[in-house]
Amino acid sequence: MIAKRTFDAVIVGGGGAGLRAALQMARADLKVAVLSKVFPTRSHTVSAQGGITAALGNVSEDDWHWHMYDTVKGSDYLGDQDAIEFMCRNAASAVYELEHMGLPFSRLANGKIYQRQFGGQSKHFGGEQAVRTCAAADRTGHALLHTLYQRNIAARTQFFEEFFALDLVRDAEGYVLGVVALEIESGEPMLFESRVTLLATGGGARIFRHSTNAHINSGDGLGMVLRAGLPLEDMEFWQFHPTGIPEVGSLITEGVRGEGGYLLNKDNEKFMVRYAPNAKDLASRDVVSRAIAQEILAGRGCGPHGDYVLLKIDHIGADKIKERLPGIRELSMQFAGVDPCEAPIPVTPTAHYMMGGIPTNLRGQVVAPERYGPEEAVPGLYAVGECACVSVHGANRLGGNSLLDLVVFGRAAGDHAIEYLRENPFPRALPGDSVAASLARLARWERPTGTERVPQLRAEMQRILQEHCGVYRRADLLEAGIAKLGGVEARLADAYVEDRSKVFNTARLEALELENLLPVARATLVSALARTESRGAHSREDYPARDDDRWLRHTLYTRAADQLDYKPVRLKPLTVETFQPQERTY
Ligand SMILES: Cc1cc2nc3c(=O)[nH]c(=O)nc-3n(C[C@H](O)[C@H](O)[C@H](O)COP(=O)(O)OP(=O)(O)OC[C@H]3O[C@@H](n4cnc5c(N)ncnc54)[C@H](O)[C@@H]3O)c2cc1C
């Protein structure tokens, strides 16, 4: 038997979502553990730049209901309207709460929280551009994550940093009773027993070759959920951010366009006017990414290979750039060799955000259809943040809505888990074989020889997803992608890790991550092939129109024989009227 620790709640993930949920439970005097494979403040949340959206009305008149309208429209009507109402209604209180915890927001001259323009945000249900995204310069995620970390330390949350979670532990009745994890320093496995397990493992855009995501964003929580026989929702929807630095992938925040920047093609034309006559450069991200892809395809891209466009911002003045966008200036000088105070930044659409994920309800409980009847919660299991799909982002997320999602649903999940723990005061018996599968998976990487190498297989997977499942998709491309991915999956059986030492064995961690990335990649391709329409970030060349009659529904993917199931979009909000699906123009 391996070492065991027991907690009321175990949270896998020390990003914004995990820390907000942990804080709620720790403040209720529960025994809370947070596991993170990196030091918590190195989670990807730290790199969020542009801000967190809430209708505070500090700069222009505003209303949470307008924010809700924009989010529903931005989602291309695939977002669940009850969840969207819940998020937008609770946005202001969630942001003020962060302010009171000490988050150092940028300030207006009158002392109120600074807000900037972001894409897809409007006043009066589709009117003028709204100014709604609250920011701490261009380091909002950094400020948010450090604030939440400090609050958790004060609330005595117990941190297990550099612990890699391997698998969920479930009993025969389907209750989740904790996780098996690997202590990275010693290489020893450990069982974390808990009545509540909350996954907050973040995104998985590392399935793509060009991505704004950290290397650690390998969809581990999604792999764990699939291995436990549970489904993933809407995995065909990945957001390509319009402005990543070519080849490197570093993100140039939408806040640059929010502060007055605009895109140019090689003819020096402000081409967004042709694609989104009203919102122009601040149309939503799927629209801008497609526009850039079209310009490049039409031969109007810049550079020797014509494979990027330019983002100009120098006209707002060096002082303003240094004050509002200091991190962006640094990134573009370091990675693109350009000082944006003087010259435009080369940019290209880059994989950025996973709209799909682990299906949950408004309280963060993971829901699964088949075993417990329609939409029943899996007892003891929660998911929050980018790994989860509530679904507030639907087919396309608006900028600034992810940080908001983390804190609103992190708090809601924490509150519900407190209730659940009260109703389930005693631990259930652990099944006899609770760690066997994980230990077998670990032992598999002990074998001394093989013919395949992990980095090679990962690179091939990333190339397949990039080429076969990018901004534009087509049946023949997706089918070929699935066939090629099958080849990579088959070769995994012959892969080995040369370094078999126990202490800080990062090669072994990469192998374990690949075991999560591959099923996420497969879920993406299979779900994308099945959806024969274009909606939000999922653009099918062979099915260019949105098809509400057939496809106003969520995809559910389970691993057994690539099984797909569907569930309806929740069009009914909590208290207000439904926003009926309409044609989406900007
Ligand atoms: C460059 C960039 C800029 C962005 N800017 C914005 C923005 O301005 N506004 C906005 O709203 N959104 C933005 N986003 C999106 C947003 O930042 C993310 O969606 C969000 O921060 C994800 O938070 P999270 O808590 O879900 O996950 P993360 O912050 O990614 O944290 C995941 C955690 O899970 C842990 N973990 C993962 N796997 C394991 C495992 N197997 N075992 C143990 N621990 C594990 C990690 O160690 C980490 O602690 C940006 C994203 C990127 C990439």
XYZ file of C-alpha atoms and ligand atoms in Angstrom:
639
model
C 0.000 0.000 0.000
C 1.208 3.513 -0.740
C 1.280 6.497 1.631
C -2.096 8.080 2.289
C -3.273 11.516 3.418
C -6.871 12.378 4.270
C -8.625 15.729 3.741
C -12.164 17.057 3.568
C -11.463 18.377 0.095
C -8.670 17.875 -2.399
C -8.288 20.422 -5.155
C -6.186 19.516 -8.155
C -4.856 22.768 -9.581
C -3.449 25.934 -8.038
C -4.542 28.385 -10.748
C -7.232 31.014 -10.267
C -10.075 28.482 -10.294
C -8.539 26.065 -7.797
C -7.424 28.830 -5.448
C -10.778 30.616 -5.429
C -12.608 27.356 -4.626
C -9.999 26.378 -2.009
C -10.327 29.736 -0.295
C -14.087 29.367 0.063
C -13.713 25.975 1.746
C -10.674 26.848 3.863
C -12.503 29.897 5.236
C -15.282 27.516 6.337
C -12.677 25.741 8.499
C -12.480 22.670 6.329
C -9.299 20.705 5.844
C -8.347 21.601 2.281
C -5.404 20.402 0.193
C -4.357 21.997 -3.091
C -2.176 19.856 -5.364
C -0.297 21.521 -8.176
C 2.302 20.136 -10.533
C 4.093 23.492 -10.449
C 4.392 26.087 -7.702
C 0.834 27.547 -7.617
C 1.793 31.055 -8.690
C 3.365 29.593 -11.841
C -0.006 28.299 -13.068
C -1.115 29.633 -16.440
C -3.481 32.125 -14.808
C -0.345 34.143 -14.010
C 0.039 35.010 -17.681
C -3.477 36.413 -18.203
C -2.920 39.909 -19.447
C -5.944 41.891 -20.560
C -8.348 41.708 -17.660
C -11.539 40.481 -16.059
C -14.904 41.583 -17.395
C -17.672 42.943 -15.155
C -20.301 45.608 -15.805
C -19.112 48.025 -13.096
C -19.930 51.063 -15.217
C -16.844 52.956 -14.034
C -15.993 54.394 -17.451
C -19.248 54.185 -19.389
C -22.846 53.424 -18.431
C -23.264 49.660 -18.017
C -25.551 46.813 -16.990
C -24.919 43.097 -16.251
C -27.814 42.247 -18.602
C -25.936 43.836 -21.548
C -22.879 41.785 -20.588
C -25.106 38.715 -20.599
C -26.417 39.554 -24.070
C -22.864 39.981 -25.411
C -21.762 36.682 -23.875
C -24.725 34.766 -25.340
C -24.108 36.315 -28.764
C -20.347 35.775 -28.461
C -20.989 32.086 -27.692
C -22.867 31.872 -31.018
C -25.914 30.882 -28.933
C -24.314 27.630 -27.769
C -23.695 28.930 -24.225
C -26.211 27.882 -21.555
C -28.188 31.003 -20.707
C -28.829 30.096 -17.060
C -25.079 29.810 -16.463
C -24.359 32.994 -18.400
C -26.918 34.942 -16.372
C -25.410 33.561 -13.165
C -21.894 34.606 -14.193
C -22.744 38.099 -15.446
C -25.040 38.887 -12.501
C -22.338 37.857 -10.025
C -19.493 39.532 -11.887
C -19.428 42.845 -10.043
C -19.521 41.280 -6.582
C -16.770 38.827 -7.564
C -14.541 41.675 -8.767
C -15.182 43.851 -5.686
C -14.374 40.845 -3.545
C -11.007 40.531 -5.312
C -10.451 44.262 -4.831
C -11.097 43.897 -1.098
C -8.717 40.947 -0.920
C -6.052 43.353 -2.150
C -5.843 42.824 -5.900
C -3.922 45.900 -7.135
C -6.196 47.007 -10.000
C -5.146 49.950 -12.182
C -7.123 53.045 -11.201
C -8.995 55.852 -12.892
C -8.282 59.435 -11.824
C -11.306 59.258 -9.487
C -9.855 56.198 -7.737
C -12.264 53.649 -9.204
C -11.141 50.415 -10.890
C -9.766 51.055 -14.401
C -11.742 49.431 -17.234
C -10.783 49.017 -20.895
C -12.544 48.087 -24.126
C -12.531 44.427 -25.156
C -13.893 42.579 -28.163
C -17.571 41.719 -28.485
C -18.709 44.038 -25.652
C -21.613 46.403 -26.284
C -24.082 48.732 -24.576
C -27.870 48.411 -24.898
C -27.888 44.885 -26.368
C -25.684 45.341 -29.415
C -25.234 49.147 -29.481
C -22.014 51.108 -29.020
C -18.778 49.558 -27.728
C -18.832 49.098 -23.935
C -15.845 49.712 -21.649
C -16.148 46.753 -19.286
C -12.897 44.864 -18.731
C -11.202 45.565 -15.370
C -7.430 45.490 -15.532
C -4.253 45.602 -13.494
C -2.086 47.063 -16.317
C -1.488 44.082 -18.647
C -0.775 41.705 -15.766
C -4.259 41.080 -14.416
C -3.829 37.313 -14.035
C -0.544 37.783 -12.190
C -2.193 40.156 -9.735
C -5.211 37.878 -9.308
C -3.227 34.707 -8.731
C -0.853 36.214 -6.187
C -3.746 37.799 -4.292
C -5.615 34.490 -4.071
C -2.468 32.593 -3.088
C -1.779 34.968 -0.202
C -5.395 34.718 0.987
C -5.171 30.933 0.940
C -1.997 30.999 3.016
C -3.840 33.168 5.538
C -6.773 30.725 5.537
C -4.427 27.762 6.121
C -5.042 25.889 2.909
C -2.445 23.132 2.719
C -0.362 23.249 -0.450
C 1.214 20.202 -2.046
C 3.299 21.867 -4.715
C 4.992 19.712 -7.332
C 2.539 16.861 -6.947
C 1.285 15.377 -10.209
C -2.258 13.959 -10.019
C -2.615 10.707 -11.940
C -6.151 9.376 -11.570
C -9.449 9.745 -9.742
C -10.446 7.134 -7.190
C -14.069 6.003 -7.581
C -16.063 3.347 -5.806
C -18.597 0.910 -7.280
C -21.493 3.331 -6.710
C -19.634 6.017 -8.647
C -18.628 8.238 -5.687
C -15.310 10.006 -6.194
C -13.147 9.467 -3.102
C -9.930 11.288 -3.949
C -6.942 11.076 -6.284
C -3.709 9.168 -6.704
C -0.771 11.529 -7.219
C 2.956 11.390 -7.768
C 5.294 13.419 -5.594
C 7.594 14.870 -8.232
C 10.553 15.381 -5.891
C 10.706 11.814 -4.615
C 8.967 10.008 -7.477
C 6.741 8.263 -4.911
C 2.994 7.808 -5.429
C 0.588 8.986 -2.736
C -3.138 8.516 -2.178
C -5.164 11.632 -1.287
C -8.427 10.513 0.259
C -11.214 13.105 0.402
C -14.976 13.386 0.359
C -14.765 16.197 -2.190
C -12.417 16.236 -5.181
C -12.310 19.354 -7.318
C -10.530 19.453 -10.667
C -9.090 22.836 -11.657
C -6.338 21.639 -13.974
C -6.712 24.370 -16.615
C -6.592 24.127 -20.400
C -4.993 21.800 -22.912
C -4.083 23.878 -25.950
C -0.733 22.104 -26.017
C -2.424 19.588 -28.310
C -1.627 22.210 -30.991
C 1.808 23.105 -32.369
C 1.261 26.856 -32.093
C -0.295 27.797 -28.788
C -0.340 30.681 -26.339
C -0.583 28.166 -23.500
C 2.116 27.171 -21.044
C 3.811 23.797 -21.616
C 2.057 22.512 -18.484
C -1.405 22.960 -20.076
C -1.759 19.348 -21.088
C -5.400 18.667 -20.230
C -4.561 16.341 -17.319
C -7.954 16.707 -15.630
C -9.654 15.819 -18.893
C -7.552 12.700 -19.269
C -8.427 11.701 -15.691
C -12.133 12.185 -16.350
C -12.072 10.171 -19.580
C -10.206 7.342 -17.873
C -12.892 7.340 -15.177
C -15.469 6.672 -17.919
C -16.997 10.162 -17.770
C -17.706 12.391 -20.785
C -16.207 15.643 -22.113
C -18.416 18.374 -23.557
C -18.035 20.460 -26.749
C -14.425 19.503 -27.437
C -14.608 20.738 -31.045
C -14.569 24.346 -29.819
C -11.034 25.747 -29.424
C -10.432 29.450 -29.584
C -7.693 30.699 -31.871
C -6.561 34.044 -30.525
C -6.011 36.441 -33.428
C -2.808 37.924 -32.078
C -0.087 35.461 -31.116
C 3.554 36.117 -32.031
C 4.293 33.886 -35.076
C 6.173 30.640 -34.321
C 6.762 31.554 -30.642
C 3.073 31.624 -29.668
C 3.369 34.344 -26.992
C 0.106 36.197 -26.650
C -0.393 39.859 -27.499
C -3.502 40.758 -25.510
C -6.726 41.940 -27.085
C -6.208 44.866 -24.705
C -3.811 46.266 -27.345
C -6.736 46.667 -29.726
C -8.854 47.774 -26.745
C -6.390 50.615 -26.166
C -6.656 51.696 -29.826
C -4.432 49.285 -31.777
C -5.509 47.964 -35.189
C -4.534 45.293 -37.718
C -2.889 45.929 -41.099
C -2.198 43.660 -44.079
C 0.831 43.934 -46.369
C -0.883 46.679 -48.379
C -1.140 48.754 -45.202
C -4.915 48.310 -45.282
C -7.051 48.287 -42.090
C -8.738 45.142 -43.359
C -11.093 44.476 -40.419
C -13.479 47.108 -41.834
C -14.341 44.647 -44.594
C -15.120 41.776 -42.195
C -16.820 43.571 -39.287
C -17.932 47.030 -40.444
C -19.147 48.120 -36.996
C -16.906 46.491 -34.407
C -13.874 46.306 -36.744
C -10.775 45.242 -34.759
C -12.916 44.651 -31.670
C -15.171 42.039 -33.262
C -15.124 38.770 -31.350
C -12.067 36.546 -31.589
C -13.385 33.888 -33.960
C -14.342 36.619 -36.437
C -10.950 38.364 -36.279
C -9.005 35.082 -36.532
C -10.945 34.045 -39.625
C -10.347 37.476 -41.161
C -6.589 37.171 -40.641
C -6.606 33.628 -42.050
C -8.492 34.911 -45.128
C -6.027 37.760 -45.657
C -3.132 35.327 -45.469
C -4.834 32.899 -47.874
C -5.519 35.745 -50.313
C -1.807 36.570 -50.412
C -2.060 39.753 -48.373
C -0.012 38.456 -45.433
C 3.264 40.126 -44.456
C 6.834 38.874 -44.235
C 8.888 36.646 -46.556
C 6.312 33.831 -46.346
C 3.244 36.072 -46.192
C 2.110 34.222 -43.093
C 1.302 36.984 -40.597
C -0.304 40.438 -40.352
C 0.716 43.523 -38.357
C -0.729 45.007 -35.177
C -0.083 48.741 -34.952
C -0.216 50.596 -31.630
C 2.592 53.199 -31.715
C 0.065 55.989 -32.541
C -1.299 55.986 -28.962
C 2.089 57.212 -27.753
C 5.012 55.658 -25.901
C 3.902 56.947 -22.490
C 0.532 55.267 -22.654
C 2.050 52.032 -23.974
C 4.540 51.980 -21.101
C 1.842 52.628 -18.534
C -0.973 50.391 -19.804
C 0.871 47.682 -21.761
C 4.346 47.310 -20.264
C 4.337 43.487 -20.417
C 3.283 43.501 -24.065
C 6.131 45.840 -24.927
C 8.564 43.493 -23.198
C 7.146 40.383 -24.902
C 7.215 41.876 -28.359
C 10.752 43.237 -27.949
C 11.979 39.879 -26.663
C 10.078 37.477 -28.924
C 9.303 39.479 -32.075
C 12.296 41.846 -31.953
C 9.999 44.858 -32.242
C 9.404 47.818 -29.918
C 5.673 48.532 -30.308
C 6.321 52.180 -29.407
C 8.032 52.442 -32.781
C 6.826 49.701 -35.139
C 3.894 47.294 -35.561
C 3.984 43.796 -34.022
C 3.767 40.710 -36.315
C 0.808 38.532 -35.251
C -1.044 35.410 -36.388
C -3.986 33.311 -35.063
C -2.753 30.931 -32.343
C -4.532 28.195 -30.339
C -5.501 29.793 -27.061
C -8.486 28.540 -25.105
C -10.636 25.441 -24.701
C -14.331 26.320 -24.597
C -15.280 22.669 -23.990
C -14.225 20.486 -21.092
C -15.618 18.560 -18.150
C -19.413 19.087 -18.057
C -20.656 20.727 -14.859
C -23.773 22.405 -13.500
C -23.965 25.914 -12.009
C -22.586 24.667 -8.698
C -19.490 23.189 -10.292
C -20.642 19.590 -9.804
C -19.502 17.323 -12.609
C -22.537 15.946 -14.426
C -22.762 12.795 -16.471
C -25.680 11.520 -18.445
C -25.766 7.791 -18.843
C -25.133 6.296 -15.443
C -27.303 8.501 -13.261
C -30.036 9.534 -15.705
C -30.025 12.884 -17.487
C -27.666 15.477 -16.009
C -27.083 13.904 -12.651
C -24.138 14.992 -10.561
C -21.251 12.599 -9.982
C -21.137 12.499 -6.178
C -18.000 14.054 -4.698
C -16.607 15.419 -7.970
C -16.395 19.082 -8.990
C -14.650 20.924 -11.828
C -14.010 24.644 -12.231
C -12.105 26.926 -14.595
C -10.786 26.240 -18.057
C -10.942 22.452 -17.589
C -14.689 22.711 -16.938
C -17.568 23.408 -19.309
C -20.535 25.032 -17.541
C -21.090 26.209 -20.415
C -20.733 29.987 -20.314
C -18.477 30.350 -23.360
C -20.393 28.112 -25.766
C -18.762 28.109 -29.184
C -16.587 31.183 -28.601
C -15.351 32.896 -25.422
C -15.236 36.668 -25.047
C -12.006 38.166 -23.714
C -11.988 38.791 -19.968
C -14.719 36.213 -19.349
C -12.378 33.402 -18.346
C -10.887 35.067 -15.275
C -14.468 35.914 -14.358
C -15.571 32.297 -14.852
C -12.765 31.154 -12.483
C -13.792 33.345 -9.577
C -17.585 33.203 -9.962
C -17.767 29.435 -10.348
C -14.825 28.811 -7.998
C -16.814 30.522 -5.266
C -20.074 28.739 -6.227
C -18.414 25.321 -6.281
C -16.766 25.997 -2.916
C -20.135 26.934 -1.425
C -21.821 23.829 -2.764
C -18.998 21.553 -1.660
C -19.338 22.908 1.879
C -22.994 21.806 1.839
C -22.135 18.444 0.321
C -19.561 17.805 3.053
C -22.145 18.638 5.694
C -24.550 16.124 4.169
C -21.845 13.488 3.739
C -19.939 13.708 7.023
C -18.283 10.290 6.918
C -15.707 8.949 4.491
C -16.845 6.006 2.406
C -14.714 2.863 2.303
C -11.981 2.977 -0.320
C -12.233 0.165 -2.854
C -9.515 -2.474 -2.486
C -8.029 -1.804 -5.912
C -8.242 2.001 -5.745
C -4.643 2.626 -6.745
C -3.917 -0.421 -8.903
C -4.593 1.148 -12.306
C -2.471 4.223 -11.556
C 0.433 2.165 -10.273
C 0.258 0.007 -13.392
C 0.346 3.136 -15.529
C 3.432 4.353 -13.659
C 5.122 0.957 -13.829
C 4.587 0.903 -17.592
C 7.155 3.712 -17.919
C 9.780 1.674 -16.050
C 10.433 -0.614 -19.004
C 13.994 -0.145 -20.174
C 13.631 -0.280 -23.959
C 11.296 0.584 -26.781
C 11.350 2.080 -30.242
C 9.442 5.336 -29.792
C 10.258 8.553 -27.935
C 7.741 10.732 -26.113
C 8.835 14.170 -27.471
C 8.682 12.835 -31.031
C 5.147 11.468 -30.583
C 4.007 14.695 -28.931
C 5.414 16.782 -31.789
C 3.625 14.613 -34.341
C 0.326 14.937 -32.481
C 0.752 18.720 -32.347
C 1.465 18.913 -36.059
C -1.606 16.771 -36.846
C -3.936 18.991 -34.822
C -2.425 22.158 -36.290
C -2.780 20.953 -39.873
C -6.048 19.054 -39.644
C -8.056 20.965 -37.061
C -7.076 24.647 -37.289
C -9.085 27.822 -37.872
C -10.817 26.169 -40.882
C -11.887 22.509 -40.922
C -13.142 20.060 -43.563
C -14.406 16.451 -43.435
C -11.555 14.963 -45.489
C -8.934 16.870 -43.470
C -10.447 15.785 -40.149
C -10.761 12.152 -41.253
C -7.139 12.106 -42.347
C -6.215 13.688 -39.016
C -8.026 10.965 -37.062
C -6.256 8.276 -39.087
C -2.843 9.868 -38.484
C -3.552 10.321 -34.780
C -4.476 6.631 -34.601
C -0.971 5.881 -35.843
C 0.606 7.998 -33.107
C -1.607 6.409 -30.434
C -0.607 2.928 -31.577
C 3.072 3.848 -31.353
C 2.626 4.982 -27.744
C 2.658 1.317 -26.759
C 6.288 1.105 -27.951
C 7.397 4.339 -26.313
C 9.894 4.368 -23.492
C 11.649 6.838 -21.230
C 15.412 6.587 -21.104
C 15.759 8.312 -17.737
C 14.241 6.009 -15.152
C 15.482 7.771 -12.030
C 12.883 8.656 -9.428
C 13.895 12.125 -8.300
C 12.485 15.011 -10.393
C 12.126 12.832 -13.451
C 10.634 15.319 -15.907
C 10.873 12.870 -18.818
C 8.456 10.595 -17.000
C 6.098 13.536 -16.356
C 6.089 14.342 -20.063
C 5.118 10.758 -20.803
C 2.252 10.979 -18.316
C 1.171 14.272 -19.878
C 1.176 12.712 -23.327
C -1.201 10.054 -21.994
C -3.599 12.942 -21.275
C -2.938 15.023 -24.391
C -3.659 12.198 -26.830
C -7.236 11.477 -25.684
C -7.944 15.239 -25.596
C -6.686 15.466 -29.185
C -8.859 12.525 -30.219
C -11.955 13.969 -28.509
C -11.338 17.208 -30.424
C -11.020 15.610 -33.870
C -13.941 13.210 -33.430
C -16.276 15.918 -32.086
C -15.204 18.326 -34.861
C -15.850 15.787 -37.614
C -19.335 15.041 -36.323
C -20.465 18.684 -36.129
C -21.498 19.450 -39.711
C -22.043 23.184 -39.305
C -20.018 26.326 -38.604
C -20.564 27.926 -35.215
C -18.262 30.221 -33.253
C -14.699 28.969 -33.346
C -15.663 25.797 -35.259
C -15.577 26.773 -38.961
C -16.302 24.036 -41.467
C -15.420 24.923 -45.067
C -17.797 22.192 -46.208
C -20.636 23.392 -43.946
C -20.206 27.187 -43.811
C -23.609 27.974 -42.251
C -24.809 27.648 -38.674
C -27.557 25.011 -38.449
C -29.736 25.617 -35.392
C -32.261 22.964 -36.357
C -29.718 20.187 -36.036
C -26.877 21.603 -34.011
C -28.188 23.843 -31.270
C -26.929 21.181 -28.882
C -23.828 20.246 -26.911
C -21.530 17.380 -27.866
C -20.643 14.771 -25.236
C -17.624 12.590 -26.023
C -16.749 9.421 -24.112
C -13.721 7.322 -24.741
C -15.452 3.958 -25.252
C -15.330 3.518 -29.040
C -15.260 7.300 -29.551
C -18.883 7.492 -28.500
C -20.733 10.772 -29.109
C -23.884 11.815 -27.357
C -25.672 15.163 -27.322
C -27.627 17.310 -24.905
C -29.753 20.399 -25.544
C -28.507 23.947 -25.002
C -30.179 25.516 -21.969
C -31.875 28.489 -23.564
C -33.843 29.511 -20.484
C -32.030 31.944 -18.185
C -32.675 32.026 -14.411
C -34.851 35.136 -14.217
C -34.753 37.126 -17.468
C -36.069 36.444 -20.967
C -34.296 34.114 -23.380
C -32.064 35.705 -26.010
C -33.360 33.890 -29.097
C -30.682 32.731 -31.544
C -30.098 35.302 -34.266
C -27.676 35.814 -37.084
C -24.422 36.986 -35.572
C -22.831 40.095 -37.085
C -20.353 42.600 -35.663
C -1.381 34.012 -22.373
C -2.784 33.996 -21.867
C -3.435 35.181 -21.567
C -4.754 35.175 -21.099
N -5.369 36.366 -20.801
C -6.624 36.352 -20.298
C -7.255 37.567 -19.887
O -6.691 38.644 -19.972
N -8.509 37.499 -19.391
C -9.180 36.322 -19.252
O -10.309 36.317 -18.775
N -8.585 35.154 -19.614
C -7.331 35.145 -20.120
N -6.739 33.956 -20.467
C -7.414 32.699 -20.141
C -7.281 32.425 -18.657
O -6.108 32.982 -18.170
C -7.275 30.928 -18.344
O -8.366 30.310 -18.970
C -7.373 30.706 -16.846
O -6.381 31.440 -16.166
C -7.265 29.243 -16.467
O -7.277 29.148 -15.057
P -7.406 27.772 -14.318
O -7.364 28.048 -12.872
O -8.574 27.035 -14.874
O -6.126 26.953 -14.782
P -4.559 27.293 -14.698
O -4.275 28.649 -14.253
O -3.992 26.840 -15.994
O -4.062 26.332 -13.558
C -4.054 24.925 -13.711
C -3.471 24.322 -12.459
O -3.618 22.905 -12.502
C -2.411 22.307 -12.102
N -2.357 20.989 -12.728
C -2.619 20.658 -14.009
N -2.469 19.335 -14.189
C -2.121 18.821 -12.980
C -1.825 17.519 -12.513
N -1.833 16.466 -13.313
N -1.505 17.363 -11.206
C -1.455 18.436 -10.370
N -1.722 19.689 -10.771
C -2.052 19.863 -12.055
C -1.333 23.252 -12.552
O -0.153 23.050 -11.804
C -1.993 24.591 -12.239
O -1.800 24.917 -10.897
C -5.422 33.948 -20.929
C -4.778 32.766 -21.220
C -3.485 32.781 -21.704
C -2.845 31.464 -22.050
